[in-house]
Amino acid sequence: MEVITLTPTSYIVLGLVRYAGEATPYALKQMAAATVGNFFSIPHSQIYAEPARLAKAGYLSVRQEESGRRRKHYELTEKGKIALADWLETPTGELYELRDPGLLKLALGGDPVALAHAQIPVHEERLEHFQTIRRVLEASGMPGDELLIVDAGIGHEREYLRFWRKVADPN
Amino acid sequence: MEVITLTPTSYIVLGLVRYAGEATPYALKQMAAATVGNFFSIPHSQIYAEPARLAKAGYLSVRQEESGRRRKHYELTEKGKIALADWLETPTGELYELRDPGLLKLALGGDPVALAHAQIPVHEERLEHFQTIRRVLEASGMPGDELLIVDAGIGHEREYLRFWRKVADPN
DNA sequence: ACCGTCATGTAATCGGTTACATGATTCT
DNA sequence: AGAATCATGTAACCGATTACATGACGGT
């Protein structure tokens, strides 16, 4: 049994597996794309590699199909459940990191107005994207908690638009 | 001359070196901490490794002190200037990534109220931090452009506080 | 002369990214 | 039956992180 350190990616996988009960990597990929994928990018190769890594360390159990696609189905082990619960139970005071190419260029001397004109449309698009998701979730009777993350996204997109619009046209 | 791909870290180093004209790794570290370090974390080992990497690929030139600390002073080469200018000139439509442990726990089932109580104070602190920086920069007659990044930080912190306060107490 | 902090690096490991590759369904 | 796309991986490389280690400088 190998010893590994659990990264944010690890917890994403553990969390999604718990949510699904049992999941194939592809299912995880779909789930991630619809939820945390909006904030964290996770390349699909990681979505295959990480469960394998977690399984080797005993956090997940695997069951492989005998025929056809021979997909691997992952499930939380006791160890996995505990690790996830521990992590979730500890409210974190850690701060975020914002890896934003637009802001980075701005900070390093890029032309503010040109950047603003490039950024505004993509943020508008993304705001609409989040709002659509929110409407869909709301209509499907999703409990309020599940909407929180989407609301966070919407709030930040609005903030981004306020910011870049002001940069583009600072009265 | 090695061929490397330029990462965001590379551009941070190139940008800071350009800003300083010539810089030692330690100076870069200080500069980064005061500016982009507020959004991107860069461990100090990278601040030493990255200029070396850039120098090997011809983006920076090195001059090492003969005695004492034998520090290495880096300067942009023509190649470095061009690479940086090219990057800055291309307004990016790429989107940000938000690596936020608090939001991640929230998304994966952490207790919203407990998370909010842990997050609010650190965001309050950080908002004050940015506001202090802003006042200092403003008082030192810094041109408006340099304040933009700080304003972006302030805006996002306010948004975070709005969000978490609402989570803690959703009327 | 000593001590704390400032400053500067190196070594080793590993997760993440990119690129490559292929089998299984579904649709026309 | 063939094409397109869905689904599932592997291989190789490398930047980032962690941990270790040490020399120089400034103050007492």
Short mmCIF file of C-alpha atoms in Angstrom, two decimals, chain A residues 3 6 8 27 30 40 43 62 66 70 79 81 87 103-104 107 111-112 118-119 132 136 153 156 162 165-166:
data_model
loop_
_atom_site.label_atom_id
_atom_site.label_comp_id
_atom_site.label_asym_id
_atom_site.label_seq_id
_atom_site.Cartn_x
_atom_site.Cartn_y
_atom_site.Cartn_z
CA VAL A 3 1.62 6.39 0.81
CA LEU A 6 -3.72 14.12 -1.14
CA PRO A 8 -6.93 19.18 -4.30
CA ALA A 27 -18.51 9.72 -15.35
CA GLN A 30 -18.63 14.59 -16.86
CA PHE A 40 -10.46 24.13 -11.70
CA PRO A 43 -7.23 17.44 -18.01
CA VAL A 62 -11.75 -0.82 -8.14
CA GLU A 66 -15.08 -8.35 -17.57
CA ARG A 70 -13.61 -3.15 -19.42
CA LYS A 79 -10.11 4.95 4.38
CA LYS A 81 -14.49 8.05 3.35
CA TRP A 87 -10.97 17.26 4.95
CA LEU A 103 -4.85 40.30 -14.94
CA LEU A 104 -1.32 39.02 -15.24
CA ALA A 107 0.06 43.71 -14.00
CA ASP A 111 -2.36 47.69 -22.60
CA PRO A 112 -5.32 48.02 -20.24
CA ALA A 118 -10.63 41.11 -25.10
CA GLN A 119 -11.80 40.15 -21.65
CA THR A 132 -28.15 29.30 -17.53
CA VAL A 136 -31.54 24.72 -14.99
CA GLY A 153 -19.26 32.07 -10.03
CA HIS A 156 -17.18 36.86 -9.58
CA ARG A 162 -17.48 45.79 -13.44
CA ARG A 165 -15.68 47.85 -18.06
CA LYS A 166 -14.24 50.47 -15.81
#
